[in-house]
Amino acid sequence: MARVVVVRDLVKEYPGRRALDGITFEVEEGEIFGLIGPNGAGKTTTLRILATIIKPTSGYAEICGKDVIREGMEVRKLISYLPEEAGAYSNLSGLEYLRFMASFYYDDDESIRGAVESAIAISGLGERLKEKTSNYSKGMRRRLLLARTLMVRPKLAILDEPTSGLDVTHAYHLRRVIKSYSKDHGTTVLISSHNMLEVEYLCDRVALIDQGRIIETGSPELLKSKYSAANLEDTFMKVVGFAQGS
Amino acid sequence: MPKGLRLLVIKEVKDLLRDPKILIGMILFPALILPLMGAAINISTGSLVEKSSGPLTVYVLDEDGGTVAQRILGFLQDNNVEIRLVRGSYEEAIKNVAGGGVLMVLPEGLSQKIESGARGEIMIYYGFKEFSILESLNAQRMSGLLGGFENILVRGLISENVPGANPDSILNPLLVNEKSVIKGVAQPISPYVLTNIVRMQGLMGPLVIMIVLILAMQVAATSIAIEKEAKTLETLLTIPVSRLNILFGKLVGSVTIALLATIANVFAFTYYVSSITSQVTSSIGNLDLASVGLIPPPEGYFLLGLTLFGALVSALALALTLGTLAQDVRGAQSIIGIVIVPIFLPTIFLMMGDMQTLPFSIQMVLYAIPFTYPVLASQSLITGNYAPILAGLVYMAFFTLFTLYLAAKVFTTEKVMTGRFSFKRRRL
């Protein structure tokens, strides 16, 4: 199976702070890979580097063989990114927003229309898409943005805390969409979350990240078995305990 | 125009025009409020003129009763004055004008004094109640009427005492005929009237330029801050479009909105100024500058347009660069609040004075500000002095390129996400 993401010894330093301390991991084609860890562990920084928003201090990262530092524009054609705190243009309707975003990925009207139709189905917002996005609830806006992320059929969908702050109904809808979309289209998904149960439900493999370092990688089942834990939350606490103790 | 840039410009214009703050605050409000102000001034001025041109009531305490007193009263009545004779003491008479009005006291012996060649004295009391413009206008009117009567009196005395003489030759032996030489041709206009009109027309350009630049800078500086505040910038930076295109999309979008706002403002401002100056121009006879050879040539307008465009682009580039570093809309507005100062400076200095009369150091500061050149260009429409404007265009081109380079530098790095202005003091 082809490797979609390759990250080697990624370091990111800010004045007085090292956000990433030599991160290394790989993501295979078609898998849902989760970066899990507490707030400030380095998840968002890693995703932002892969999304070409910021540059690492050192290290290497590629997506489908394209260097994220040197070939930013090529990488942006392959990915679709959903930031943790994302908004839509409040003066545009949901449909206008989707059409606007799709136009950057496709040249012909038919493809643009196809992408928007797929987003309409993914979002499940129906007629509400004709309203200005300023009228949307947080959950509706998140559904619109996830639809925008997936409608362009990216090689890699990067989702930063996709269900953070959502009520159970919207969070449930989003998780189901991510899982089924990846399965149906073979889309590779890199997801970050501090919700361990969500990650356990969604991800084929996970990397546990703490203080800018990856401390364990594997499938949720493998990790739970390795650390004799009931769930990923227990696993994380045990791994962190080991890491701090070692 | 590249596809990505075109999409971004359309989105930018659509998004901004649907923003009630932009639509109402920048386009509709000035387009309505200025004409409304002009109309309000026109209505109040019109009613004032109407009232002040009606009959003027003057209370008269005539203690003289002689021929001169009779002639004054007759003259006033012929000039739309309603005379109300009062009797009694001066203290009682003055009560008539306690609530406003005019009281004229003609003292005993007035006619006799004047007829014998001595000076006579009359007293005028102006009653003030509201301290209004109308009260002041009435006082001016009465004063003017008495001046007119005095003129008649003087002419009569001259004719009586110097038989055969022309009173005009004695009163004004020197006839001063003032003309203004414009571009080598003498024109029959007083220099005071001419400079007043030129100044008045010269005020318009700098004021409009100032409004345009401030509006454009506000739109540009906040456009990126809005993306940050609405959390849309992070997504925008990951779509397959170059960051320079995003930057230029903001630039072109801001220029478009600024132009719309400018059109609204210019129309509104023109109406406003024409409303409030209609009284003034009618009093000096509606002088057409073109008729005296002061027609701004096409190259003057071309240079004005060019400098205005240059100033607009350099202002937007500066605003975008600074706005990129702001974390939110309020931060961007604060930054622009500071940058607006150099826009005000040339307008204030050059609106009332000339560059040549300013101290050398201030001249240098003004020449270093790119926003000075449109103001100079608006003045050169009449003076025809284009040399500083051409030099300024070259300077503005360099300034704009350098500022755009800085904006691109900030925008193509992660500083667009992480950069911020800090006013905190460094610890020692």
XYZ file of C-alpha atoms in Angstrom:
674
model
C 0.000 0.000 0.000
C 1.353 3.478 -0.925
C 2.397 5.917 1.712
C 0.421 9.163 1.482
C 2.110 10.955 4.382
C 5.727 10.685 5.422
C 6.953 12.763 8.351
C 10.561 12.572 9.574
C 12.096 14.257 12.643
C 9.827 17.262 12.445
C 10.837 20.079 14.797
C 9.031 23.386 15.249
C 10.354 26.021 17.585
C 8.669 29.257 18.623
C 10.446 31.881 20.723
C 10.991 30.229 24.128
C 9.029 27.089 23.222
C 9.575 23.865 21.278
C 6.168 22.838 19.911
C 7.428 19.752 18.018
C 10.406 17.768 19.175
C 11.278 15.342 16.375
C 7.978 13.877 15.193
C 8.129 10.868 12.855
C 5.197 8.896 11.433
C 3.698 7.605 8.189
C 0.143 7.280 6.912
C -0.864 4.643 4.372
C -3.281 5.220 1.512
C -6.944 4.834 2.461
C -6.379 4.672 6.198
C -7.767 6.937 8.876
C -4.861 7.936 11.029
C -5.344 9.704 14.337
C -3.014 12.007 16.205
C -4.197 11.907 19.780
C -3.000 13.762 22.795
C -3.821 16.516 25.239
C -4.125 20.221 24.385
C -0.756 21.750 23.494
C 0.795 18.375 22.643
C 1.678 19.476 19.085
C -1.210 17.998 17.083
C -2.359 21.245 15.434
C 1.233 22.346 14.724
C 1.871 19.065 12.893
C -1.308 19.402 10.856
C -0.567 23.040 10.009
C 2.868 22.083 8.686
C 1.321 19.349 6.516
C -1.329 21.841 5.312
C 1.515 24.225 4.228
C 0.393 26.998 6.572
C 3.574 27.066 8.643
C 7.091 25.779 8.048
C 9.023 23.440 10.332
C 12.258 24.571 11.946
C 13.840 21.306 10.796
C 12.823 17.876 9.581
C 11.020 16.631 6.507
C 7.415 16.032 5.493
C 5.890 14.886 2.218
C 2.410 14.165 0.907
C 2.128 11.734 -2.008
C 5.837 12.289 -2.642
C 5.545 16.105 -2.674
C 7.698 18.049 -0.247
C 5.408 20.259 1.860
C 8.089 22.938 2.196
C 9.356 23.203 -1.369
C 6.241 22.132 -3.274
C 3.540 23.919 -1.292
C 1.275 24.629 -4.252
C 1.422 20.996 -5.473
C 0.648 19.779 -1.960
C -2.347 22.126 -1.702
C -3.832 20.467 -4.807
C -3.733 17.102 -3.024
C -5.046 18.014 0.399
C -8.138 19.488 1.951
C -7.846 20.917 5.439
C -10.429 21.505 8.144
C -8.963 23.690 10.912
C -10.127 23.250 14.498
C -11.564 26.749 14.624
C -12.858 27.421 11.137
C -15.560 29.740 9.869
C -17.387 30.353 6.612
C -17.943 33.740 4.993
C -20.891 35.044 6.950
C -22.291 37.155 4.094
C -22.396 34.225 1.655
C -24.992 31.465 1.661
C -23.880 27.893 2.333
C -24.295 27.065 -1.361
C -22.342 30.139 -2.495
C -19.558 29.238 -0.104
C -19.376 25.641 -1.417
C -19.406 26.829 -5.047
C -16.709 29.408 -4.314
C -14.415 26.831 -2.696
C -15.053 24.161 -5.346
C -14.106 26.624 -8.110
C -10.478 26.585 -6.953
C -10.202 22.832 -7.524
C -12.101 22.395 -10.788
C -12.146 24.307 -14.063
C -15.381 23.092 -15.665
C -18.880 23.878 -14.432
C -19.922 20.231 -14.435
C -17.170 19.208 -12.016
C -17.914 22.195 -9.799
C -21.616 21.284 -9.793
C -20.734 17.652 -9.013
C -18.579 18.689 -6.050
C -21.296 20.994 -4.700
C -23.934 18.248 -5.050
C -21.708 15.853 -3.176
C -21.239 18.514 -0.448
C -25.014 18.987 -0.221
C -25.380 15.260 0.423
C -22.490 15.121 2.917
C -23.696 18.118 4.936
C -27.316 16.954 5.113
C -28.312 20.608 5.501
C -30.817 20.597 2.631
C -32.684 23.882 2.119
C -30.736 25.577 4.918
C -27.789 25.790 2.505
C -29.604 28.648 0.761
C -29.354 30.756 3.919
C -26.427 32.977 4.851
C -23.929 31.073 6.962
C -24.251 33.735 9.665
C -27.610 32.098 10.501
C -26.020 28.675 11.105
C -25.492 27.070 14.483
C -22.003 25.852 15.338
C -22.971 22.292 14.467
C -24.446 23.302 11.087
C -21.350 25.349 10.260
C -19.117 22.403 11.106
C -21.187 20.113 8.854
C -20.871 22.642 6.029
C -17.110 22.873 6.519
C -16.636 19.104 6.635
C -18.662 18.856 3.426
C -16.410 21.533 1.892
C -13.341 19.547 2.961
C -14.496 16.250 1.495
C -16.360 17.434 -1.641
C -13.132 17.962 -3.610
C -12.133 14.287 -3.139
C -8.689 15.051 -1.728
C -5.867 12.523 -1.629
C -5.517 13.494 1.994
C -8.164 15.054 4.228
C -6.639 16.756 7.259
C -9.196 17.195 10.028
C -8.230 19.064 13.171
C -10.583 18.221 16.056
C -13.560 17.835 13.675
C -16.201 17.340 16.397
C -14.765 19.563 19.122
C -17.469 21.514 20.966
C -20.380 19.905 19.076
C -23.476 18.368 20.609
C -23.940 14.615 20.359
C -26.216 14.750 17.275
C -23.864 16.795 15.124
C -20.781 14.934 16.410
C -22.420 11.597 15.591
C -23.309 12.786 12.068
C -19.777 13.998 11.414
C -18.109 10.800 12.641
C -20.362 8.653 10.465
C -19.695 10.846 7.429
C -15.908 10.708 7.897
C -15.874 6.929 8.321
C -18.200 6.137 5.436
C -16.614 8.693 3.083
C -13.138 7.290 3.653
C -14.381 3.742 3.145
C -16.428 4.548 0.026
C -13.818 6.717 -1.717
C -10.621 5.257 -0.325
C -9.727 8.716 0.989
C -6.809 8.942 3.379
C -7.705 10.896 6.511
C -5.353 12.404 9.061
C -7.335 13.422 12.094
C -6.412 15.011 15.393
C -8.464 14.720 18.521
C -8.284 14.654 22.258
C -11.476 12.611 22.315
C -10.030 9.107 22.700
C -13.344 7.307 22.266
C -13.980 9.113 18.984
C -10.556 8.165 17.722
C -11.061 4.557 18.759
C -14.264 4.478 16.706
C -12.793 6.183 13.642
C -9.131 5.369 13.269
C -7.315 2.406 11.737
C -4.101 3.507 13.413
C -3.199 6.188 15.923
C -0.115 8.020 17.142
C -0.099 9.114 20.782
C 1.521 12.521 21.034
C 2.639 14.344 24.141
C 4.879 17.391 24.645
C 5.815 17.525 20.957
C 6.869 13.892 20.722
C 5.153 10.725 19.455
C 5.305 8.240 22.259
C 3.489 5.280 20.704
C 1.990 4.258 17.345
C -0.302 1.416 16.331
C -3.868 0.294 15.832
C -6.229 0.986 18.744
C -6.671 -2.775 19.282
C -2.938 -3.401 19.280
C -2.219 -0.595 21.713
C -5.012 -1.601 24.073
C -3.742 -5.154 24.083
C -0.102 -4.115 24.493
C -0.896 -1.997 27.568
C -3.720 -4.209 28.853
C -6.094 -1.249 28.772
C -9.873 -1.208 28.450
C -9.873 1.683 26.052
C -7.583 4.206 24.351
C -7.975 6.687 27.204
C -6.512 4.171 29.657
C -3.879 3.277 27.098
C -2.835 6.912 26.739
C -2.560 7.407 30.490
C -0.495 4.258 30.840
C 1.776 5.212 27.947
C 2.236 8.732 29.305
C 3.012 7.212 32.698
C 5.608 4.939 31.106
C 7.038 7.762 29.088
C 7.349 10.031 32.076
C 8.734 7.197 34.198
C 11.279 6.057 31.655
C -6.731 37.979 -14.785
C -5.802 34.539 -13.393
C -8.772 32.362 -12.401
C -7.882 32.230 -8.704
C -7.499 36.005 -8.521
C -10.791 36.552 -10.356
C -12.657 34.244 -7.969
C -11.150 35.960 -4.958
C -12.002 39.446 -6.236
C -15.635 38.456 -6.945
C -15.935 36.881 -3.510
C -14.292 39.897 -1.855
C -16.594 42.426 -3.523
C -19.697 40.292 -2.889
C -18.763 39.710 0.743
C -17.961 43.383 1.383
C -21.036 44.735 -0.362
C -23.260 42.432 1.676
C -21.644 43.605 4.889
C -24.093 46.129 6.385
C -21.199 47.994 8.058
C -19.539 48.624 4.677
C -22.712 49.205 2.664
C -24.352 51.555 5.153
C -21.283 53.081 6.792
C -19.168 53.694 3.705
C -21.595 54.073 0.809
C -25.207 54.757 1.823
C -24.588 56.895 4.911
C -22.271 59.478 3.262
C -24.414 59.429 0.118
C -27.465 60.401 2.165
C -26.147 62.364 5.123
C -24.128 64.952 3.191
C -26.962 65.936 0.806
C -29.302 66.007 3.825
C -26.919 68.363 5.625
C -26.671 70.517 2.500
C -30.458 70.580 2.155
C -30.861 71.485 5.831
C -28.377 74.353 5.464
C -30.131 75.480 2.288
C -33.557 75.471 3.927
C -32.398 77.394 7.003
C -30.388 79.870 4.873
C -33.336 80.309 2.521
C -35.770 81.063 5.326
C -33.217 83.453 6.845
C -32.818 85.315 3.574
C -36.589 85.447 3.175
C -37.095 86.840 6.676
C -34.235 89.325 6.462
C -35.521 90.724 3.161
C -39.019 91.435 4.568
C -40.089 94.783 6.100
C -37.807 95.923 8.931
C -39.599 97.432 11.931
C -37.819 100.397 13.476
C -39.050 102.236 16.584
C -38.321 105.960 16.330
C -38.143 108.487 19.183
C -38.197 111.759 17.249
C -37.185 114.590 19.613
C -36.037 116.734 16.661
C -39.025 116.956 14.311
C -36.996 119.001 11.808
C -36.505 118.616 8.054
C -33.502 116.258 8.299
C -35.452 113.994 10.652
C -38.349 113.992 8.194
C -35.995 113.136 5.319
C -34.434 110.199 7.249
C -37.848 108.752 8.039
C -38.989 109.208 4.450
C -35.829 107.505 3.137
C -36.271 104.556 5.487
C -39.940 104.131 4.547
C -38.982 104.133 0.870
C -36.563 101.285 1.656
C -38.991 98.768 3.148
C -38.761 99.974 6.736
C -41.857 100.136 8.882
C -41.603 103.141 11.184
C -43.248 103.019 14.627
C -43.085 106.377 16.327
C -42.800 106.252 20.103
C -43.173 109.039 22.644
C -41.959 109.673 26.127
C -38.533 109.348 27.675
C -35.571 107.424 26.265
C -35.900 104.852 29.129
C -39.489 104.138 28.138
C -38.636 103.980 24.421
C -35.877 101.430 24.910
C -38.361 98.977 26.463
C -39.806 98.519 22.945
C -36.678 96.673 21.798
C -36.215 94.560 24.949
C -37.509 91.537 23.003
C -35.434 92.344 19.893
C -35.776 95.094 17.288
C -34.284 98.449 16.410
C -34.770 101.815 18.137
C -33.594 105.041 16.504
C -33.357 108.202 18.622
C -33.278 111.506 16.717
C -32.184 114.074 19.355
C -33.443 117.640 19.565
C -31.523 120.052 17.331
C -30.330 117.400 14.852
C -31.716 119.151 11.766
C -30.445 122.542 12.906
C -26.902 121.218 13.455
C -26.674 119.562 10.064
C -28.191 122.500 8.204
C -25.684 124.850 9.847
C -22.762 122.681 8.710
C -22.043 121.009 12.076
C -22.073 117.259 12.774
C -25.272 115.746 13.996
C -25.584 112.645 16.102
C -28.278 109.957 16.070
C -28.449 106.913 18.368
C -29.411 103.422 17.232
C -30.202 100.677 19.773
C -30.251 97.062 18.621
C -32.214 94.811 20.920
C -30.847 91.259 21.286
C -32.977 88.431 22.581
C -31.829 85.216 20.850
C -28.464 86.436 19.563
C -29.532 84.960 16.224
C -28.122 85.520 12.752
C -31.389 87.318 11.890
C -30.822 89.886 14.659
C -27.320 90.461 13.363
C -28.550 90.768 9.768
C -31.161 93.362 10.840
C -28.433 95.420 12.498
C -26.304 95.244 9.327
C -29.327 96.263 7.227
C -30.114 99.303 9.388
C -26.463 100.318 9.392
C -26.346 100.020 5.580
C -29.518 102.119 5.184
C -28.152 104.908 7.352
C -24.898 104.796 5.328
C -27.023 105.227 2.186
C -28.870 108.206 3.659
C -25.572 109.795 4.723
C -24.351 109.459 1.126
C -27.423 111.339 -0.130
C -26.873 113.977 2.558
C -23.206 114.433 1.564
C -24.036 114.744 -2.124
C -26.644 117.392 -1.276
C -24.131 119.341 0.809
C -21.526 119.196 -1.998
C -24.046 120.408 -4.598
C -25.135 123.217 -2.276
C -21.658 124.380 -1.279
C -19.672 123.730 -4.499
C -21.956 124.708 -7.362
C -21.226 122.913 -10.637
C -19.026 120.223 -8.991
C -19.529 116.488 -9.578
C -20.048 114.925 -6.117
C -18.426 111.652 -7.332
C -15.201 113.472 -8.238
C -15.009 114.918 -4.742
C -16.049 111.774 -2.869
C -13.880 109.372 -4.939
C -11.254 111.394 -6.747
C -9.208 108.239 -7.421
C -10.936 105.474 -9.363
C -9.081 102.174 -8.818
C -9.726 99.644 -11.563
C -8.289 96.278 -10.480
C -7.570 93.474 -12.958
C -5.935 90.104 -12.553
C -3.331 88.933 -15.046
C -3.759 85.223 -15.715
C -1.278 83.473 -17.984
C -0.197 86.851 -19.394
C -3.728 88.055 -20.150
C -5.396 90.804 -18.084
C -8.852 89.716 -16.909
C -11.483 92.096 -15.450
C -11.632 90.399 -12.046
C -10.538 91.652 -8.655
C -7.663 89.540 -7.251
C -9.634 88.973 -4.037
C -12.633 87.522 -5.848
C -10.375 85.368 -8.012
C -8.298 83.919 -5.159
C -11.428 83.236 -3.117
C -12.945 81.209 -5.931
C -9.729 79.366 -6.737
C -9.216 78.541 -3.042
C -12.786 77.350 -2.707
C -12.431 75.071 -5.722
C -8.960 73.981 -4.532
C -10.418 72.883 -1.183
C -12.617 70.274 -2.833
C -9.829 68.176 -4.323
C -7.750 67.624 -1.167
C -10.831 66.936 0.957
C -12.211 64.345 -1.428
C -8.759 62.748 -1.779
C -8.491 62.505 1.997
C -11.891 60.813 2.280
C -11.061 58.309 -0.479
C -7.705 57.340 0.997
C -9.048 56.857 4.500
C -11.973 54.750 3.292
C -9.775 52.595 1.082
C -7.248 51.997 3.838
C -9.917 50.982 6.288
C -11.351 48.442 3.853
C -7.948 47.005 2.972
C -6.584 46.803 6.509
C -9.668 45.160 7.909
C -10.188 42.733 5.004
C -7.457 40.376 6.219
C -8.295 40.974 9.871
C -11.918 39.988 9.107
C -10.635 36.692 7.639
C -8.635 36.114 10.805
C -11.511 37.026 13.105
C -14.020 34.900 11.159
C -11.485 32.034 11.091
C -11.571 31.772 7.313
C -7.946 32.730 6.600
C -6.466 29.401 7.715
C -8.654 27.542 5.218
C -7.948 30.089 2.475
C -4.210 29.559 2.881
C -4.553 25.824 2.157
C -6.516 25.992 -1.099
C -4.623 25.650 -4.392
C -4.141 29.337 -5.108
C -0.975 31.355 -4.638
C -0.766 33.585 -1.617
C 0.123 36.509 -3.847
C -3.197 36.004 -5.621
C -4.965 36.087 -2.247
C -3.135 39.323 -1.452
C -3.935 40.911 -4.825
C -7.534 39.687 -4.536
C -7.799 41.703 -1.324
C -6.127 44.675 -3.013
C -8.396 44.706 -6.077
C -11.506 44.008 -3.960
C -10.650 46.895 -1.640
C -9.988 49.234 -4.587
C -13.383 48.319 -6.080
C -15.238 49.038 -2.835
C -13.177 52.193 -2.279
C -14.093 53.412 -5.776
C -17.797 52.804 -5.144
C -17.518 54.635 -1.846
C -15.616 57.421 -3.594
C -18.293 57.881 -6.240
C -20.962 58.060 -3.516
C -18.856 60.478 -1.489
C -17.881 62.720 -4.390
C -21.487 63.108 -5.537
C -22.685 63.706 -2.002
C -19.856 66.112 -1.214
C -20.307 68.055 -4.454
C -23.996 68.494 -3.698
C -23.213 69.514 -0.128
C -20.596 72.111 -1.145
C -22.725 73.509 -3.957
C -25.596 73.850 -1.457
C -23.623 75.806 1.084
C -21.663 77.922 -1.390
C -24.589 78.929 -3.590
C -25.139 82.054 -1.462
C -21.459 83.005 -1.656
C -21.048 82.497 -5.397
C -24.225 84.427 -6.153
C -22.855 87.377 -4.191
C -19.677 87.465 -6.283
C -21.400 86.879 -9.547
C -20.934 83.184 -10.459
C -17.490 83.541 -11.973
C -16.658 80.819 -14.467
C -12.947 80.065 -14.268
C -12.915 78.805 -17.848
C -14.007 82.229 -19.074
C -10.836 83.814 -17.661
C -8.434 81.262 -19.156
C -8.244 78.969 -16.119
C -9.413 75.812 -17.899
C -7.519 72.837 -16.443
C -5.869 71.109 -19.423
C -6.457 67.373 -20.115
C -2.882 66.504 -19.077
C -3.619 68.114 -15.690
C -6.589 65.827 -15.148
C -4.556 62.851 -16.373
C -1.787 63.590 -13.869
C -4.324 64.083 -11.087
C -5.885 60.698 -11.899
C -2.467 59.074 -12.050
C -1.287 60.496 -8.717
C -4.619 59.639 -7.118
C -4.355 56.056 -8.361
C -0.728 55.871 -7.199
C -1.628 57.218 -3.767
C -4.552 54.796 -3.567
C -2.413 51.765 -4.424
C 0.396 52.795 -2.084
C -2.119 53.482 0.716
C -3.753 50.093 0.159
C -0.415 48.304 0.039
C 0.556 49.976 3.304
C -2.811 49.176 4.887
C -2.643 45.539 3.720
C 0.879 45.114 5.081
C -0.083 46.510 8.459
C -3.497 44.817 8.465
C -1.811 41.461 7.842
C -0.068 41.772 11.176
C -3.216 42.664 13.113
C -4.937 39.871 14.962
C -8.478 41.196 14.652
C -10.589 43.971 13.142
C -10.184 46.239 16.150
C -6.398 45.867 15.951
C -6.444 46.718 12.233
C -8.584 49.794 12.871
C -6.199 50.979 15.586
C -3.252 50.653 13.212
C -5.061 52.594 10.494
C -5.952 55.259 13.054
C -2.217 55.916 13.376
C -1.457 55.733 9.642
C -4.218 58.235 8.866
C -2.059 61.024 10.346
C 0.248 61.245 7.281
C -2.861 61.504 5.101
C -4.168 64.451 7.082
C -0.833 66.269 7.152
C -0.471 67.229 3.460
C -4.172 68.009 3.196
C -4.094 70.352 6.188
C -0.797 72.023 5.239
C -1.619 72.475 1.563
C -5.311 73.238 1.860
C -4.633 76.608 3.443
C -1.124 77.416 2.244
C 1.449 76.858 -0.490
C 4.329 74.401 -0.441
C 6.844 77.193 -1.200
C 5.873 79.247 1.834
C 6.381 76.358 4.271
C 9.670 75.870 6.183
C 12.177 73.640 4.336
C 11.993 70.839 6.945
C 8.197 70.607 6.634
C 8.474 70.654 2.839
C 10.824 67.648 3.024
C 8.443 65.756 5.323
C 5.525 66.473 2.990
C 7.466 65.435 -0.121
C 8.307 62.130 1.639
C 4.593 61.370 2.118
C 3.143 59.845 -1.072
C -0.308 61.236 -0.279
C 1.018 64.785 -0.791
C 1.191 64.405 -4.582
C -2.532 64.116 -5.370
C -3.070 67.312 -3.355
C -0.267 69.019 -5.285
C -1.702 67.658 -8.537
C -5.130 69.085 -7.704
C -3.495 72.496 -7.168
C -1.402 72.174 -10.336
C -4.644 71.895 -12.340
C -4.762 75.684 -12.060
C -1.094 76.611 -11.665
C 0.219 74.300 -14.403
C 3.330 73.476 -12.324
C 3.718 69.782 -13.142
C 7.423 69.195 -12.357
C 6.981 68.160 -8.687
C 4.069 65.927 -9.686
C 6.114 63.998 -12.244
C 8.945 63.536 -9.737
C 6.339 62.488 -7.168
C 4.936 59.836 -9.508
C 8.346 58.198 -9.761
C 8.740 58.371 -5.975
C 5.250 56.927 -5.422
C 5.992 54.036 -7.794
C 9.060 53.110 -5.711
C 7.165 53.553 -2.450
C 4.305 51.348 -3.694
C 6.598 48.641 -5.014
C 8.532 48.564 -1.763
C 5.345 48.426 0.334
C 3.839 45.723 -1.882
C 7.091 43.787 -1.567
C 6.783 44.016 2.226
C 3.111 42.949 2.078
C 4.004 39.985 -0.151
C 6.902 39.107 2.144
C 4.616 39.002 5.162
C 1.808 37.251 3.327
C 3.889 34.482 1.796
C 5.367 33.464 5.137
C 3.720 32.096 8.260
C 3.857 35.620 9.750
C 0.423 36.114 8.213
C -0.832 33.648 10.827
C 1.612 34.229 13.651
C 2.688 37.877 13.233
C 1.246 40.542 15.446
C 1.891 44.070 16.550
C 3.034 44.352 20.105
C 2.982 47.586 22.040
C 4.425 45.882 25.114
C 7.692 47.281 26.439
C 10.638 44.972 26.481
C 11.892 44.217 29.932
C 15.365 45.551 30.650
